[in-house]
mmCIF file of C-alpha atoms and ligand atoms in Angstrom:
data_model
loop_
_atom_site.group_PDB
_atom_site.id
_atom_site.type_symbol
_atom_site.label_atom_id
_atom_site.label_comp_id
_atom_site.label_asym_id
_atom_site.label_seq_id
_atom_site.Cartn_x
_atom_site.Cartn_y
_atom_site.Cartn_z
ATOM 1 C CA MET A 1 24.023 -95.335 27.475
ATOM 2 C CA ARG A 2 27.611 -95.557 28.443
ATOM 3 C CA PRO A 3 29.212 -92.304 29.539
ATOM 4 C CA ALA A 4 31.521 -92.282 26.552
ATOM 5 C CA ARG A 5 28.615 -92.830 24.194
ATOM 6 C CA ARG A 6 26.594 -90.186 25.994
ATOM 7 C CA ALA A 7 29.415 -87.704 25.589
ATOM 8 C CA PHE A 8 29.679 -88.483 21.901
ATOM 9 C CA VAL A 9 25.943 -87.935 21.351
ATOM 10 C CA ALA A 10 25.995 -84.770 23.368
ATOM 11 C CA ALA A 11 28.854 -83.483 21.300
ATOM 12 C CA ALA A 12 27.138 -84.523 18.083
ATOM 13 C CA VAL A 13 23.982 -82.653 19.072
ATOM 14 C CA LEU A 14 25.460 -79.694 20.840
ATOM 15 C CA LEU A 15 28.287 -78.909 18.428
ATOM 16 C CA PRO A 16 25.986 -78.171 15.468
ATOM 17 C CA LEU A 17 23.751 -76.136 17.783
ATOM 18 C CA CYS A 18 26.753 -74.163 18.938
ATOM 19 C CA LEU A 19 27.914 -73.660 15.356
ATOM 20 C CA ALA A 20 24.404 -72.578 14.320
ATOM 21 C CA GLY A 21 24.250 -70.222 17.254
ATOM 22 C CA THR A 22 27.609 -68.777 16.356
ATOM 23 C CA LEU A 23 26.456 -68.354 12.768
ATOM 24 C CA VAL A 24 23.293 -66.552 13.869
ATOM 25 C CA TRP A 25 25.359 -64.332 16.139
ATOM 26 C CA LEU A 26 27.756 -63.543 13.333
ATOM 27 C CA LEU A 27 24.900 -62.787 10.932
ATOM 28 C CA ASN A 28 23.233 -60.557 13.482
ATOM 29 C CA ARG A 29 26.499 -58.808 14.070
ATOM 30 C CA ALA A 30 27.050 -58.293 10.335
ATOM 31 C CA GLY A 31 23.479 -57.046 9.980
ATOM 32 C CA GLY A 32 23.964 -54.790 12.936
ATOM 33 C CA GLU A 33 26.796 -53.040 11.182
ATOM 34 C CA GLN A 34 24.414 -52.132 8.380
ATOM 35 C CA THR A 35 22.216 -50.162 10.695
ATOM 36 C CA PRO A 36 22.945 -46.424 10.742
ATOM 37 C CA ALA A 37 26.044 -45.516 12.660
ATOM 38 C CA PRO A 38 25.624 -43.082 15.506
ATOM 39 C CA ARG A 39 25.064 -39.607 14.045
ATOM 40 C CA PRO A 40 28.081 -37.345 14.175
ATOM 41 C CA PRO A 41 27.634 -34.139 16.108
ATOM 42 C CA ALA A 42 25.189 -31.909 14.266
ATOM 43 C CA PRO A 43 26.730 -28.924 12.500
ATOM 44 C CA THR A 44 26.179 -25.644 14.235
ATOM 45 C CA ALA A 45 26.006 -22.053 13.125
ATOM 46 C CA SER A 46 29.742 -21.826 13.830
ATOM 47 C CA ALA A 47 30.344 -24.151 10.865
ATOM 48 C CA PRO A 48 30.015 -21.434 8.231
ATOM 49 C CA ASP A 49 29.427 -23.595 5.200
ATOM 50 C CA ALA A 50 27.079 -26.127 6.769
ATOM 51 C CA PRO A 51 23.686 -26.050 5.062
ATOM 52 C CA ALA A 52 20.620 -25.866 7.251
ATOM 53 C CA PRO A 53 18.453 -28.880 6.409
ATOM 54 C CA SER A 54 14.743 -28.361 6.729
ATOM 55 C CA GLY A 55 13.536 -29.098 10.203
ATOM 56 C CA ALA A 56 16.971 -28.317 11.604
ATOM 57 C CA PRO A 57 17.154 -27.118 15.162
ATOM 58 C CA GLU A 58 17.235 -23.407 15.855
ATOM 59 C CA ALA A 59 21.020 -23.360 16.306
ATOM 60 C CA GLU A 60 21.521 -24.577 12.749
ATOM 61 C CA ALA A 61 19.083 -22.102 11.195
ATOM 62 C CA PRO A 62 19.352 -18.960 13.316
ATOM 63 C CA LEU A 63 17.397 -16.870 10.809
ATOM 64 C CA ARG A 64 14.431 -19.242 10.568
ATOM 65 C CA GLY A 65 11.276 -17.138 10.451
ATOM 66 C CA ALA A 66 13.070 -14.002 9.246
ATOM 67 C CA VAL A 67 12.118 -12.443 5.920
ATOM 68 C CA VAL A 68 14.874 -10.614 4.042
ATOM 69 C CA VAL A 69 14.290 -8.713 0.812
ATOM 70 C CA LEU A 70 17.281 -8.143 -1.441
ATOM 71 C CA ASP A 71 16.905 -5.511 -4.132
ATOM 72 C CA PRO A 72 19.411 -5.899 -6.978
ATOM 73 C CA GLY A 73 19.657 -2.375 -8.357
ATOM 74 C CA HIS A 74 18.480 -1.758 -11.946
ATOM 75 C CA ASN A 75 17.896 -4.675 -14.336
ATOM 76 C CA PRO A 76 20.027 -5.913 -17.252
ATOM 77 C CA GLY A 77 17.065 -5.232 -19.556
ATOM 78 C CA ASN A 78 16.573 -1.618 -18.435
ATOM 79 C CA ALA A 79 18.757 -0.185 -21.198
ATOM 80 C CA GLU A 80 16.370 -1.609 -23.792
ATOM 81 C CA HIS A 81 13.342 0.123 -22.280
ATOM 82 C CA PRO A 82 14.090 3.853 -22.135
ATOM 83 C CA ASP A 83 10.475 4.942 -22.565
ATOM 84 C CA GLU A 84 9.168 2.773 -19.748
ATOM 85 C CA LEU A 85 12.035 3.891 -17.505
ATOM 86 C CA ALA A 86 11.297 7.568 -18.150
ATOM 87 C CA ARG A 87 7.783 7.322 -16.714
ATOM 88 C CA LEU A 88 7.588 9.361 -13.528
ATOM 89 C CA VAL A 89 6.636 7.547 -10.340
ATOM 90 C CA ASP A 90 6.114 8.516 -6.726
ATOM 91 C CA ALA A 91 9.321 8.897 -4.727
ATOM 92 C CA GLY A 92 7.544 9.978 -1.542
ATOM 93 C CA ASN A 93 8.579 13.628 -1.399
ATOM 94 C CA HIS A 94 8.893 14.142 -5.166
ATOM 95 C CA ARG A 95 8.431 12.302 -8.456
ATOM 96 C CA LYS A 96 11.246 10.707 -10.383
ATOM 97 C CA PRO A 97 11.781 8.321 -13.319
ATOM 98 C CA CYS A 98 10.754 4.678 -12.890
ATOM 99 C CA ASP A 99 14.396 3.530 -12.831
ATOM 100 C CA THR A 100 17.691 3.983 -14.640
ATOM 101 C CA ALA A 101 19.929 1.610 -16.567
ATOM 102 C CA GLY A 102 22.654 2.002 -13.923
ATOM 103 C CA THR A 103 26.332 2.555 -14.505
ATOM 104 C CA ALA A 104 29.078 0.274 -15.875
ATOM 105 C CA THR A 105 32.830 -0.196 -15.716
ATOM 106 C CA ASP A 106 34.922 1.368 -18.450
ATOM 107 C CA GLY A 107 35.310 -2.178 -19.774
ATOM 108 C CA GLY A 108 31.527 -2.450 -20.184
ATOM 109 C CA TYR A 109 30.566 -4.630 -17.212
ATOM 110 C CA PRO A 110 27.107 -3.353 -16.246
ATOM 111 C CA GLU A 111 26.095 -2.470 -12.718
ATOM 112 C CA ALA A 112 22.862 -4.431 -13.283
ATOM 113 C CA GLU A 113 24.849 -7.664 -13.710
ATOM 114 C CA PHE A 114 26.973 -6.884 -10.678
ATOM 115 C CA THR A 115 23.996 -6.230 -8.401
ATOM 116 C CA LEU A 116 22.378 -9.524 -9.382
ATOM 117 C CA ALA A 117 25.557 -11.508 -8.700
ATOM 118 C CA VAL A 118 26.016 -10.019 -5.238
ATOM 119 C CA ALA A 119 22.336 -10.351 -4.332
ATOM 120 C CA ARG A 120 22.275 -14.006 -5.418
ATOM 121 C CA ALA A 121 25.370 -14.794 -3.342
ATOM 122 C CA ALA A 122 23.796 -13.075 -0.345
ATOM 123 C CA ARG A 123 20.537 -14.952 -0.915
ATOM 124 C CA ASP A 124 22.331 -18.304 -0.916
ATOM 125 C CA ARG A 125 24.005 -17.586 2.392
ATOM 126 C CA LEU A 126 20.885 -16.183 4.064
ATOM 127 C CA GLU A 127 18.859 -19.207 2.973
ATOM 128 C CA GLU A 128 21.529 -21.487 4.455
ATOM 129 C CA LEU A 129 20.950 -19.651 7.720
ATOM 130 C CA GLY A 130 17.225 -20.337 7.466
ATOM 131 C CA ALA A 131 15.900 -16.974 6.270
ATOM 132 C CA THR A 132 13.162 -16.561 3.697
ATOM 133 C CA VAL A 133 14.653 -14.377 0.964
ATOM 134 C CA VAL A 134 12.776 -12.398 -1.671
ATOM 135 C CA LEU A 135 14.515 -10.695 -4.602
ATOM 136 C CA THR A 136 12.753 -7.694 -6.110
ATOM 137 C CA GLN A 137 13.953 -8.932 -9.506
ATOM 138 C CA ASP A 138 16.119 -11.816 -10.650
ATOM 139 C CA ALA A 139 16.505 -10.822 -14.318
ATOM 140 C CA ASP A 140 13.148 -12.568 -14.655
ATOM 141 C CA ARG A 141 11.303 -9.610 -16.155
ATOM 142 C CA PRO A 142 12.057 -7.397 -19.175
ATOM 143 C CA PHE A 143 12.891 -4.294 -17.100
ATOM 144 C CA GLY A 144 12.379 -2.753 -13.671
ATOM 145 C CA PRO A 145 10.647 -2.909 -11.295
ATOM 146 C CA CYS A 146 10.256 0.838 -10.878
ATOM 147 C CA VAL A 147 11.707 2.311 -7.716
ATOM 148 C CA ASP A 148 8.320 2.733 -6.027
ATOM 149 C CA GLU A 149 7.472 -0.918 -6.701
ATOM 150 C CA ARG A 150 10.822 -2.014 -5.273
ATOM 151 C CA ALA A 151 9.876 -0.353 -1.990
ATOM 152 C CA ALA A 152 6.386 -1.878 -2.125
ATOM 153 C CA ILE A 153 7.835 -5.388 -2.490
ATOM 154 C CA GLY A 154 9.730 -5.009 0.802
ATOM 155 C CA ASN A 155 6.672 -3.591 2.535
ATOM 156 C CA GLU A 156 4.300 -6.261 1.264
ATOM 157 C CA ALA A 157 6.723 -9.023 2.263
ATOM 158 C CA GLY A 158 6.756 -7.614 5.796
ATOM 159 C CA ALA A 159 10.535 -7.770 5.538
ATOM 160 C CA ASP A 160 12.643 -7.736 8.679
ATOM 161 C CA ALA A 161 15.424 -6.142 6.621
ATOM 162 C CA VAL A 162 15.883 -4.900 3.062
ATOM 163 C CA VAL A 163 19.181 -4.256 1.321
ATOM 164 C CA SER A 164 19.272 -2.549 -2.062
ATOM 165 C CA VAL A 165 22.512 -3.525 -3.801
ATOM 166 C CA HIS A 166 24.288 -1.070 -6.117
ATOM 167 C CA ALA A 167 27.703 0.056 -7.327
ATOM 168 C CA ASP A 168 28.541 3.706 -7.788
ATOM 169 C CA GLY A 169 29.467 5.682 -10.884
ATOM 170 C CA ALA A 170 31.818 8.286 -9.387
ATOM 171 C CA GLY A 171 35.025 9.520 -11.000
ATOM 172 C CA PRO A 172 38.285 7.597 -11.387
ATOM 173 C CA GLY A 173 40.478 7.726 -8.292
ATOM 174 C CA GLN A 174 37.466 7.589 -6.002
ATOM 175 C CA ARG A 175 37.274 4.251 -4.294
ATOM 176 C CA GLY A 176 35.448 2.357 -1.580
ATOM 177 C CA PHE A 177 31.943 1.430 -0.497
ATOM 178 C CA HIS A 178 29.225 3.152 1.489
ATOM 179 C CA VAL A 179 25.820 2.427 2.960
ATOM 180 C CA ILE A 180 22.963 4.896 2.446
ATOM 181 C CA LEU A 181 20.439 5.305 5.267
ATOM 182 C CA PRO A 182 16.970 6.851 5.020
ATOM 183 C CA ALA A 183 16.741 10.438 6.170
ATOM 184 C CA ARG A 184 13.880 11.375 8.460
ATOM 185 C CA VAL A 185 11.234 12.323 5.906
ATOM 186 C CA ARG A 186 7.583 13.100 6.403
ATOM 187 C CA GLN A 187 6.313 14.633 3.221
ATOM 188 C CA GLY A 188 3.910 13.474 0.531
ATOM 189 C CA THR A 189 3.606 9.710 0.813
ATOM 190 C CA ALA A 190 6.954 9.405 2.593
ATOM 191 C CA ASP A 191 7.067 8.719 6.311
ATOM 192 C CA THR A 192 10.372 7.234 7.391
ATOM 193 C CA ARG A 193 10.050 8.097 11.078
ATOM 194 C CA GLY A 194 9.569 4.469 12.040
ATOM 195 C CA ILE A 195 12.522 3.096 10.124
ATOM 196 C CA THR A 196 15.403 5.519 10.591
ATOM 197 C CA ALA A 197 16.707 3.966 13.838
ATOM 198 C CA PRO A 198 16.532 0.296 12.821
ATOM 199 C CA SER A 199 17.864 1.166 9.367
ATOM 200 C CA ARG A 200 20.879 2.843 10.963
ATOM 201 C CA ALA A 201 21.455 -0.298 13.037
ATOM 202 C CA LEU A 202 21.189 -2.426 9.895
ATOM 203 C CA GLY A 203 23.592 -0.116 8.066
ATOM 204 C CA THR A 204 26.118 -0.135 10.897
ATOM 205 C CA HIS A 205 26.188 -3.938 10.948
ATOM 206 C CA LEU A 206 26.462 -3.959 7.170
ATOM 207 C CA VAL A 207 29.510 -1.655 7.182
ATOM 208 C CA ALA A 208 31.301 -3.905 9.672
ATOM 209 C CA ALA A 209 30.436 -7.156 7.897
ATOM 210 C CA PHE A 210 31.170 -5.823 4.411
ATOM 211 C CA THR A 211 34.551 -4.517 5.556
ATOM 212 C CA ALA A 212 35.384 -7.873 7.145
ATOM 213 C CA ALA A 213 34.260 -9.884 4.121
ATOM 214 C CA THR A 214 35.871 -7.806 1.354
ATOM 215 C CA GLY A 215 38.688 -5.827 2.972
ATOM 216 C CA SER A 216 37.289 -2.695 1.285
ATOM 217 C CA GLU A 217 37.224 0.641 3.067
ATOM 218 C CA PRO A 218 34.500 3.273 3.252
ATOM 219 C CA ALA A 219 34.499 5.755 0.393
ATOM 220 C CA ARG A 220 36.330 9.030 1.026
ATOM 221 C CA TYR A 221 34.673 10.998 -1.778
ATOM 222 C CA LEU A 222 31.490 11.733 0.184
ATOM 223 C CA GLY A 223 33.082 13.721 2.987
ATOM 224 C CA PRO A 224 34.750 12.955 6.305
ATOM 225 C CA ARG A 225 31.644 11.646 8.029
ATOM 226 C CA THR A 226 31.097 8.888 5.466
ATOM 227 C CA ALA A 227 34.843 8.197 5.286
ATOM 228 C CA ALA A 228 34.844 7.590 9.033
ATOM 229 C CA SER A 229 31.594 5.650 9.373
ATOM 230 C CA GLY A 230 30.836 4.169 5.942
ATOM 231 C CA LEU A 231 27.374 5.718 6.292
ATOM 232 C CA ASP A 232 25.577 8.367 4.246
ATOM 233 C CA VAL A 233 22.026 9.678 4.686
ATOM 234 C CA ARG A 234 19.748 10.678 1.806
ATOM 235 C CA ASP A 235 16.194 11.902 1.380
ATOM 236 C CA ASP A 236 15.923 11.597 -2.429
ATOM 237 C CA LEU A 237 15.702 7.835 -2.893
ATOM 238 C CA ALA A 238 12.211 6.433 -3.438
ATOM 239 C CA GLY A 239 13.344 3.031 -2.230
ATOM 240 C CA LEU A 240 14.088 4.512 1.193
ATOM 241 C CA ASN A 241 11.404 7.200 1.355
ATOM 242 C CA LEU A 242 8.623 4.707 0.643
ATOM 243 C CA SER A 243 9.896 1.907 2.860
ATOM 244 C CA ALA A 244 7.926 0.936 5.942
ATOM 245 C CA VAL A 245 10.543 -1.634 6.993
ATOM 246 C CA PRO A 246 14.254 -1.297 7.904
ATOM 247 C CA LYS A 247 16.112 -0.652 4.666
ATOM 248 C CA VAL A 248 19.460 0.571 3.393
ATOM 249 C CA PHE A 249 21.259 0.940 0.078
ATOM 250 C CA LEU A 250 24.734 -0.486 -0.331
ATOM 251 C CA GLU A 251 27.076 1.039 -2.915
ATOM 252 C CA CYS A 252 29.666 -1.730 -3.055
ATOM 253 C CA GLY A 253 32.376 0.230 -4.860
ATOM 254 C CA ASN A 254 32.985 2.636 -7.711
ATOM 255 C CA MET A 255 32.635 1.052 -11.144
ATOM 256 C CA ARG A 256 34.439 3.957 -12.848
ATOM 257 C CA ASP A 257 37.643 3.547 -10.880
ATOM 258 C CA PRO A 258 40.027 0.997 -12.438
ATOM 259 C CA ASP A 259 41.140 -0.505 -9.115
ATOM 260 C CA ASP A 260 37.601 -0.835 -7.782
ATOM 261 C CA ALA A 261 36.449 -2.135 -11.173
ATOM 262 C CA ALA A 262 39.048 -4.907 -10.959
ATOM 263 C CA LEU A 263 37.364 -6.032 -7.730
ATOM 264 C CA LEU A 264 33.784 -5.620 -8.922
ATOM 265 C CA THR A 265 34.431 -7.725 -12.042
ATOM 266 C CA ASP A 266 36.019 -10.560 -10.036
ATOM 267 C CA PRO A 267 33.461 -13.323 -9.311
ATOM 268 C CA ARG A 268 35.291 -14.345 -6.132
ATOM 269 C CA TRP A 269 35.149 -10.787 -4.828
ATOM 270 C CA ARG A 270 31.440 -10.630 -5.647
ATOM 271 C CA ASP A 271 30.896 -13.806 -3.607
ATOM 272 C CA ARG A 272 32.714 -12.198 -0.700
ATOM 273 C CA ALA A 273 30.595 -9.079 -1.111
ATOM 274 C CA GLY A 274 27.437 -11.208 -1.003
ATOM 275 C CA ARG A 275 28.752 -12.932 2.088
ATOM 276 C CA GLY A 276 29.317 -9.530 3.670
ATOM 277 C CA VAL A 277 25.728 -8.506 2.927
ATOM 278 C CA ALA A 278 24.378 -11.726 4.437
ATOM 279 C CA ASP A 279 26.591 -11.482 7.512
ATOM 280 C CA GLY A 280 25.555 -7.873 8.079
ATOM 281 C CA VAL A 281 21.868 -8.736 7.842
ATOM 282 C CA ALA A 282 22.335 -11.763 10.104
ATOM 283 C CA ALA A 283 24.152 -9.680 12.719
ATOM 284 C CA PHE A 284 21.396 -7.039 12.609
ATOM 285 C CA LEU A 285 18.675 -9.647 13.049
ATOM 286 C CA ALA A 286 20.555 -11.382 15.879
ATOM 287 C CA ASP A 287 21.136 -8.055 17.632
ATOM 288 C CA ARG A 288 17.480 -7.128 17.308
ATOM 289 C CA GLY A 289 16.493 -10.466 18.874
HETATM 290 ZN ZN1 ZN B 301 22.704 1.862 -8.964
#
């Protein structure tokens, strides 16, 4: 074959091969772009709204393994069950009625609706952080539970922390929130000796986080100690007396004061309040290690 002819044949054979090769390369390249792109940096706990997918690393779900019980005070159906609510139950160092209907704003917004809204917001946030959250009631029963059963739910869950959510019914002009800690009680079925210290730690974190989340201040109508610390101590609450796990009550504000009521009836404020509860619990659990 003459050189010129050989060159022509070579070109005729090689050019299609080259074109085919280029086509394959292009197809591979196009296909390659359909494969998953490199993952962006994983969200961390510092990204406050990032959900924690299941199986997420520890940093994304810092509360994984923790059990938190939230106790929305009262129940929207309580008012319809006065006889059942009047039944006396064990409160540790005395007996008291099963539960009450709770208070309401002057405009008729019931405490039992408020406590559910705040507890649900707190639950959402705690679950994002990986915690297992149990509500003592979610308006999923006609009334109650009674106060002794509310304590039992926290105990049986082996909760790492329990927060009972309420709003107060003090007089107009009295504003602010406070956290109620268990007194040291050993009487009847009550024995709070094991929970007073961790409950105080939980309450202290809750005061700080609730203040940061809502901008509210501790109530002044319970004396200078509570005004300064946001903390009160009581020995008459079954939910605290019968608890075997760290537990506090949170009175988020005063429903009977018009300025506080304006906050408590605002859904955005309730979300912030729930966020404060969750942040306080998370800080307590992180501190405890
Ligand atoms: Zn209440």
